[in-house]
Amino acid sequence: MAAKTERTFIAIKPDGVQRGLMGEIIKRFEQKGFRLVAMKFLQASEDLLKEHYIDLKDRPFYPGLVKYMSSGPVLAMVWEGLNVVKTGRVMLGETNPADSKPGTIRGDLCIEVGSTMASKTERTFVAIKPDGVQRGLMGEIVKRFEQKGFRLVAMKFLQASEDLLKQHYIDLKDLPFYAGLVKYMSSGPVLAMEPHPWQ
């Protein structure tokens, strides 16, 4: 059977976000040669989760799953590539982390964790530029932020328009590199992030 290009949905659950594992997980998919086509960082409502997990509603763990998945932000992603569905399942490991082999995401990274903590801090915006996205460096860059003690509280994967970028870089409009910067930043998708230090 020939390999085919397909898409799959992958979500990093609240404990993975809280523990700073987003970069490692993204990096593993990038290293397999898969392409990130969509990403959304969100706090899922119980209503959204009940709809998403509707096929599990009669299972005894369903109420706990909905409560857990709504306990903190999740990173929802769509990856594209040859046989990404089957390969993604192998990369993730068994549904029960205790049954997952070393080398899989669940086998290497899953543990049970308690509640998360939040704190107020000054807001900072960071973007992984088009060349970083195209070169498959998102996972490594996110991982470095996490290793340096930052948690990412917001993320958005987007193709920025020239109009949006002109507005964003309005303070630089009189500088000689302004036009080139706007053109470069609109040349491909970017990953916009808001890092906060752990307190």
PDB file of C-alpha atoms in Angstrom:
ATOM      1  CA  MET A   1       0.000   0.000   0.000  1.00  0.00           C
ATOM      2  CA  ALA A   2       1.403   3.383  -1.033  1.00  0.00           C
ATOM      3  CA  ALA A   3       1.991   6.131   1.500  1.00  0.00           C
ATOM      4  CA  LYS A   4      -0.507   8.979   1.317  1.00  0.00           C
ATOM      5  CA  THR A   5      -0.541  12.560   2.500  1.00  0.00           C
ATOM      6  CA  GLU A   6      -3.112  13.035   5.233  1.00  0.00           C
ATOM      7  CA  ARG A   7      -3.892  15.237   8.227  1.00  0.00           C
ATOM      8  CA  THR A   8      -4.336  14.429  11.905  1.00  0.00           C
ATOM      9  CA  PHE A   9      -5.456  16.333  14.993  1.00  0.00           C
ATOM     10  CA  ILE A  10      -3.105  16.286  18.000  1.00  0.00           C
ATOM     11  CA  ALA A  11      -3.815  18.027  21.322  1.00  0.00           C
ATOM     12  CA  ILE A  12      -1.322  18.677  24.089  1.00  0.00           C
ATOM     13  CA  LYS A  13      -3.364  18.312  27.264  1.00  0.00           C
ATOM     14  CA  PRO A  14      -3.314  20.675  30.267  1.00  0.00           C
ATOM     15  CA  ASP A  15      -0.569  18.815  32.147  1.00  0.00           C
ATOM     16  CA  GLY A  16       1.689  18.832  29.063  1.00  0.00           C
ATOM     17  CA  VAL A  17       1.194  22.586  28.681  1.00  0.00           C
ATOM     18  CA  GLN A  18       1.719  23.228  32.402  1.00  0.00           C
ATOM     19  CA  ARG A  19       4.859  21.073  32.523  1.00  0.00           C
ATOM     20  CA  GLY A  20       6.461  22.874  29.560  1.00  0.00           C
ATOM     21  CA  LEU A  21       6.377  19.942  27.120  1.00  0.00           C
ATOM     22  CA  MET A  22       4.909  21.726  24.089  1.00  0.00           C
ATOM     23  CA  GLY A  23       8.293  22.352  22.467  1.00  0.00           C
ATOM     24  CA  GLU A  24       9.417  18.742  22.885  1.00  0.00           C
ATOM     25  CA  ILE A  25       6.206  17.360  21.385  1.00  0.00           C
ATOM     26  CA  ILE A  26       6.191  19.824  18.460  1.00  0.00           C
ATOM     27  CA  LYS A  27       9.870  19.032  17.836  1.00  0.00           C
ATOM     28  CA  ARG A  28       9.163  15.295  17.619  1.00  0.00           C
ATOM     29  CA  PHE A  29       6.546  15.841  14.900  1.00  0.00           C
ATOM     30  CA  GLU A  30       8.835  18.249  13.015  1.00  0.00           C
ATOM     31  CA  GLN A  31      11.699  15.743  13.175  1.00  0.00           C
ATOM     32  CA  LYS A  32       9.472  13.145  11.509  1.00  0.00           C
ATOM     33  CA  GLY A  33       9.060  15.567   8.612  1.00  0.00           C
ATOM     34  CA  PHE A  34       5.434  16.436   9.292  1.00  0.00           C
ATOM     35  CA  ARG A  35       4.145  19.927   8.537  1.00  0.00           C
ATOM     36  CA  LEU A  36       2.112  21.954  11.025  1.00  0.00           C
ATOM     37  CA  VAL A  37      -0.893  23.392   9.161  1.00  0.00           C
ATOM     38  CA  ALA A  38      -2.961  24.766  12.061  1.00  0.00           C
ATOM     39  CA  MET A  39      -2.489  25.502  15.743  1.00  0.00           C
ATOM     40  CA  LYS A  40      -4.662  27.038  18.427  1.00  0.00           C
ATOM     41  CA  PHE A  41      -3.865  27.593  22.097  1.00  0.00           C
ATOM     42  CA  LEU A  42      -7.137  27.596  24.007  1.00  0.00           C
ATOM     43  CA  GLN A  43      -8.976  27.050  27.238  1.00  0.00           C
ATOM     44  CA  ALA A  44     -11.606  24.518  26.172  1.00  0.00           C
ATOM     45  CA  SER A  45     -15.072  24.884  27.672  1.00  0.00           C
ATOM     46  CA  GLU A  46     -16.871  21.880  29.135  1.00  0.00           C
ATOM     47  CA  ASP A  47     -19.506  22.220  26.379  1.00  0.00           C
ATOM     48  CA  LEU A  48     -16.855  22.045  23.641  1.00  0.00           C
ATOM     49  CA  LEU A  49     -15.205  19.053  25.310  1.00  0.00           C
ATOM     50  CA  LYS A  50     -18.506  17.207  25.771  1.00  0.00           C
ATOM     51  CA  GLU A  51     -19.106  17.612  22.033  1.00  0.00           C
ATOM     52  CA  HIS A  52     -15.521  16.594  21.143  1.00  0.00           C
ATOM     53  CA  TYR A  53     -15.658  13.452  23.313  1.00  0.00           C
ATOM     54  CA  ILE A  54     -19.309  12.571  22.521  1.00  0.00           C
ATOM     55  CA  ASP A  55     -18.307   9.026  21.493  1.00  0.00           C
ATOM     56  CA  LEU A  56     -17.037   8.419  25.050  1.00  0.00           C
ATOM     57  CA  LYS A  57     -20.083   9.769  26.922  1.00  0.00           C
ATOM     58  CA  ASP A  58     -21.175   6.327  28.196  1.00  0.00           C
ATOM     59  CA  ARG A  59     -17.724   5.439  29.539  1.00  0.00           C
ATOM     60  CA  PRO A  60     -17.154   5.687  33.314  1.00  0.00           C
ATOM     61  CA  PHE A  61     -14.159   8.015  32.901  1.00  0.00           C
ATOM     62  CA  TYR A  62     -16.050  10.541  30.721  1.00  0.00           C
ATOM     63  CA  PRO A  63     -16.935  13.108  33.468  1.00  0.00           C
ATOM     64  CA  GLY A  64     -13.356  13.083  34.776  1.00  0.00           C
ATOM     65  CA  LEU A  65     -11.937  13.457  31.256  1.00  0.00           C
ATOM     66  CA  VAL A  66     -14.099  16.512  30.545  1.00  0.00           C
ATOM     67  CA  LYS A  67     -13.177  18.051  33.914  1.00  0.00           C
ATOM     68  CA  TYR A  68      -9.450  17.369  33.387  1.00  0.00           C
ATOM     69  CA  MET A  69      -9.385  18.716  29.818  1.00  0.00           C
ATOM     70  CA  SER A  70     -11.128  21.921  30.955  1.00  0.00           C
ATOM     71  CA  SER A  71      -8.748  22.376  33.926  1.00  0.00           C
ATOM     72  CA  GLY A  72      -6.180  24.366  31.935  1.00  0.00           C
ATOM     73  CA  PRO A  73      -5.148  25.446  28.451  1.00  0.00           C
ATOM     74  CA  VAL A  74      -4.593  22.924  25.664  1.00  0.00           C
ATOM     75  CA  LEU A  75      -2.591  23.246  22.453  1.00  0.00           C
ATOM     76  CA  ALA A  76      -4.647  21.952  19.522  1.00  0.00           C
ATOM     77  CA  MET A  77      -2.714  21.208  16.325  1.00  0.00           C
ATOM     78  CA  VAL A  78      -3.276  19.776  12.859  1.00  0.00           C
ATOM     79  CA  TRP A  79      -0.267  18.042  11.309  1.00  0.00           C
ATOM     80  CA  GLU A  80       0.078  16.975   7.665  1.00  0.00           C
ATOM     81  CA  GLY A  81       2.325  14.381   6.059  1.00  0.00           C
ATOM     82  CA  LEU A  82       2.703  10.929   4.583  1.00  0.00           C
ATOM     83  CA  ASN A  83       0.840   8.411   6.780  1.00  0.00           C
ATOM     84  CA  VAL A  84       0.724  10.974   9.620  1.00  0.00           C
ATOM     85  CA  VAL A  85      -2.327   9.303  11.219  1.00  0.00           C
ATOM     86  CA  LYS A  86      -0.698   5.897  11.713  1.00  0.00           C
ATOM     87  CA  THR A  87       2.761   7.303  12.449  1.00  0.00           C
ATOM     88  CA  GLY A  88       1.285   9.839  14.888  1.00  0.00           C
ATOM     89  CA  ARG A  89      -0.431   7.036  16.834  1.00  0.00           C
ATOM     90  CA  VAL A  90       2.860   5.146  17.079  1.00  0.00           C
ATOM     91  CA  MET A  91       4.692   8.312  18.179  1.00  0.00           C
ATOM     92  CA  LEU A  92       2.089   9.014  20.875  1.00  0.00           C
ATOM     93  CA  GLY A  93       2.122   5.498  22.344  1.00  0.00           C
ATOM     94  CA  GLU A  94      -0.658   3.606  24.082  1.00  0.00           C
ATOM     95  CA  THR A  95      -3.657   5.478  25.481  1.00  0.00           C
ATOM     96  CA  ASN A  96      -2.639   4.361  28.973  1.00  0.00           C
ATOM     97  CA  PRO A  97       0.812   5.906  29.588  1.00  0.00           C
ATOM     98  CA  ALA A  98       1.758   2.950  31.819  1.00  0.00           C
ATOM     99  CA  ASP A  99       1.482   0.690  28.753  1.00  0.00           C
ATOM    100  CA  SER A 100       3.486   3.013  26.472  1.00  0.00           C
ATOM    101  CA  LYS A 101       7.001   2.099  25.408  1.00  0.00           C
ATOM    102  CA  PRO A 102      10.045   4.318  25.986  1.00  0.00           C
ATOM    103  CA  GLY A 103      10.618   6.515  22.945  1.00  0.00           C
ATOM    104  CA  THR A 104       6.931   7.358  22.603  1.00  0.00           C
ATOM    105  CA  ILE A 105       5.532  10.693  23.753  1.00  0.00           C
ATOM    106  CA  ARG A 106       3.338   9.093  26.416  1.00  0.00           C
ATOM    107  CA  GLY A 107       6.037   6.620  27.446  1.00  0.00           C
ATOM    108  CA  ASP A 108       8.634   9.349  27.900  1.00  0.00           C
ATOM    109  CA  LEU A 109       6.609  12.328  29.085  1.00  0.00           C
ATOM    110  CA  CYS A 110       3.290  11.368  30.730  1.00  0.00           C
ATOM    111  CA  ILE A 111       2.735  11.514  34.470  1.00  0.00           C
ATOM    112  CA  GLU A 112      -0.229  12.472  36.637  1.00  0.00           C
ATOM    113  CA  VAL A 113      -0.074  16.008  37.952  1.00  0.00           C
ATOM    114  CA  GLY A 114      -2.073  18.152  40.342  1.00  0.00           C
ATOM    115  CA  SER A 115      -3.483  21.608  39.908  1.00  0.00           C
ATOM    116  CA  THR A 116      -1.805  24.467  38.097  1.00  0.00           C
ATOM    117  CA  MET A 117      -0.831  27.829  39.512  1.00  0.00           C
ATOM    118  CA  ALA A 118      -1.189  31.223  37.825  1.00  0.00           C
ATOM    119  CA  SER A 119       0.373  34.585  38.492  1.00  0.00           C
ATOM    120  CA  LYS A 120       0.240  38.095  37.055  1.00  0.00           C
ATOM    121  CA  THR A 121       3.209  39.404  35.110  1.00  0.00           C
ATOM    122  CA  GLU A 122       4.078  41.928  32.421  1.00  0.00           C
ATOM    123  CA  ARG A 123       3.066  40.777  28.931  1.00  0.00           C
ATOM    124  CA  THR A 124       5.686  40.034  26.280  1.00  0.00           C
ATOM    125  CA  PHE A 125       5.088  39.045  22.664  1.00  0.00           C
ATOM    126  CA  VAL A 126       7.475  36.747  20.771  1.00  0.00           C
ATOM    127  CA  ALA A 127       7.227  35.448  17.197  1.00  0.00           C
ATOM    128  CA  ILE A 128       8.958  32.592  15.445  1.00  0.00           C
ATOM    129  CA  LYS A 129       9.580  34.144  12.050  1.00  0.00           C
ATOM    130  CA  PRO A 130       8.740  32.559   8.665  1.00  0.00           C
ATOM    131  CA  ASP A 131      12.211  31.083   8.137  1.00  0.00           C
ATOM    132  CA  GLY A 132      12.124  29.422  11.581  1.00  0.00           C
ATOM    133  CA  VAL A 133       8.744  27.873  10.767  1.00  0.00           C
ATOM    134  CA  GLN A 134       9.893  26.762   7.292  1.00  0.00           C
ATOM    135  CA  ARG A 135      13.106  25.226   8.672  1.00  0.00           C
ATOM    136  CA  GLY A 136      11.176  23.176  11.252  1.00  0.00           C
ATOM    137  CA  LEU A 137      12.563  24.993  14.293  1.00  0.00           C
ATOM    138  CA  MET A 138       9.308  25.724  16.155  1.00  0.00           C
ATOM    139  CA  GLY A 139       9.618  22.781  18.521  1.00  0.00           C
ATOM    140  CA  GLU A 140      13.233  23.558  19.389  1.00  0.00           C
ATOM    141  CA  ILE A 141      12.508  27.248  19.992  1.00  0.00           C
ATOM    142  CA  VAL A 142       9.423  26.571  22.143  1.00  0.00           C
ATOM    143  CA  LYS A 143      11.397  23.935  24.072  1.00  0.00           C
ATOM    144  CA  ARG A 144      14.161  26.466  24.808  1.00  0.00           C
ATOM    145  CA  PHE A 145      11.643  28.924  26.275  1.00  0.00           C
ATOM    146  CA  GLU A 146      10.260  26.145  28.462  1.00  0.00           C
ATOM    147  CA  GLN A 147      13.755  25.052  29.551  1.00  0.00           C
ATOM    148  CA  LYS A 148      14.589  28.638  30.524  1.00  0.00           C
ATOM    149  CA  GLY A 149      11.673  28.682  32.953  1.00  0.00           C
ATOM    150  CA  PHE A 150       8.950  30.258  30.828  1.00  0.00           C
ATOM    151  CA  ARG A 151       5.444  28.926  30.374  1.00  0.00           C
ATOM    152  CA  LEU A 152       3.590  29.867  27.213  1.00  0.00           C
ATOM    153  CA  VAL A 153       0.183  31.288  28.082  1.00  0.00           C
ATOM    154  CA  ALA A 154      -0.905  32.079  24.521  1.00  0.00           C
ATOM    155  CA  MET A 155       0.073  30.842  21.075  1.00  0.00           C
ATOM    156  CA  LYS A 156      -1.255  31.490  17.609  1.00  0.00           C
ATOM    157  CA  PHE A 157      -0.085  30.039  14.295  1.00  0.00           C
ATOM    158  CA  LEU A 158      -0.926  32.528  11.557  1.00  0.00           C
ATOM    159  CA  GLN A 159      -0.144  34.008   8.175  1.00  0.00           C
ATOM    160  CA  ALA A 160       0.138  37.719   8.938  1.00  0.00           C
ATOM    161  CA  SER A 161      -1.086  40.158   6.279  1.00  0.00           C
ATOM    162  CA  GLU A 162       1.021  43.136   5.235  1.00  0.00           C
ATOM    163  CA  ASP A 163      -1.664  45.463   6.653  1.00  0.00           C
ATOM    164  CA  LEU A 164      -1.506  43.768  10.062  1.00  0.00           C
ATOM    165  CA  LEU A 165       2.304  43.897  10.051  1.00  0.00           C
ATOM    166  CA  LYS A 166       2.398  47.559   9.022  1.00  0.00           C
ATOM    167  CA  GLN A 167       0.198  48.315  12.022  1.00  0.00           C
ATOM    168  CA  HIS A 168       2.280  46.083  14.329  1.00  0.00           C
ATOM    169  CA  TYR A 169       5.569  47.705  13.251  1.00  0.00           C
ATOM    170  CA  ILE A 170       4.164  51.274  13.017  1.00  0.00           C
ATOM    171  CA  ASP A 171       6.929  52.592  15.321  1.00  0.00           C
ATOM    172  CA  LEU A 172       9.541  51.480  12.769  1.00  0.00           C
ATOM    173  CA  LYS A 173       7.919  52.982   9.650  1.00  0.00           C
ATOM    174  CA  ASP A 174      10.554  55.707   9.205  1.00  0.00           C
ATOM    175  CA  LEU A 175      13.498  53.306   9.371  1.00  0.00           C
ATOM    176  CA  PRO A 176      15.156  52.049   6.166  1.00  0.00           C
ATOM    177  CA  PHE A 177      14.474  48.347   6.839  1.00  0.00           C
ATOM    178  CA  TYR A 178      10.720  48.784   7.496  1.00  0.00           C
ATOM    179  CA  ALA A 179       9.453  47.752   4.027  1.00  0.00           C
ATOM    180  CA  GLY A 180      11.746  44.720   3.942  1.00  0.00           C
ATOM    181  CA  LEU A 181      10.688  43.674   7.440  1.00  0.00           C
ATOM    182  CA  VAL A 182       6.987  43.823   6.535  1.00  0.00           C
ATOM    183  CA  LYS A 183       7.603  41.872   3.310  1.00  0.00           C
ATOM    184  CA  TYR A 184       9.704  39.234   5.110  1.00  0.00           C
ATOM    185  CA  MET A 185       7.276  38.753   8.012  1.00  0.00           C
ATOM    186  CA  SER A 186       4.374  38.303   5.566  1.00  0.00           C
ATOM    187  CA  SER A 187       6.304  35.796   3.401  1.00  0.00           C
ATOM    188  CA  GLY A 188       5.093  32.755   5.356  1.00  0.00           C
ATOM    189  CA  PRO A 189       3.376  31.599   8.541  1.00  0.00           C
ATOM    190  CA  VAL A 190       4.627  32.719  11.957  1.00  0.00           C
ATOM    191  CA  LEU A 191       4.097  31.340  15.450  1.00  0.00           C
ATOM    192  CA  ALA A 192       3.168  34.164  17.827  1.00  0.00           C
ATOM    193  CA  MET A 193       3.646  33.420  21.537  1.00  0.00           C
ATOM    194  CA  GLU A 194       3.222  35.079  24.914  1.00  0.00           C
ATOM    195  CA  PRO A 195       5.758  33.709  27.431  1.00  0.00           C
ATOM    196  CA  HIS A 196       5.487  34.283  31.193  1.00  0.00           C
ATOM    197  CA  PRO A 197       8.122  33.370  33.767  1.00  0.00           C
ATOM    198  CA  TRP A 198       7.102  30.719  36.321  1.00  0.00           C
ATOM    199  CA  GLN A 199       6.689  32.328  39.720  1.00  0.00           C
TER     200      GLN A 199
END
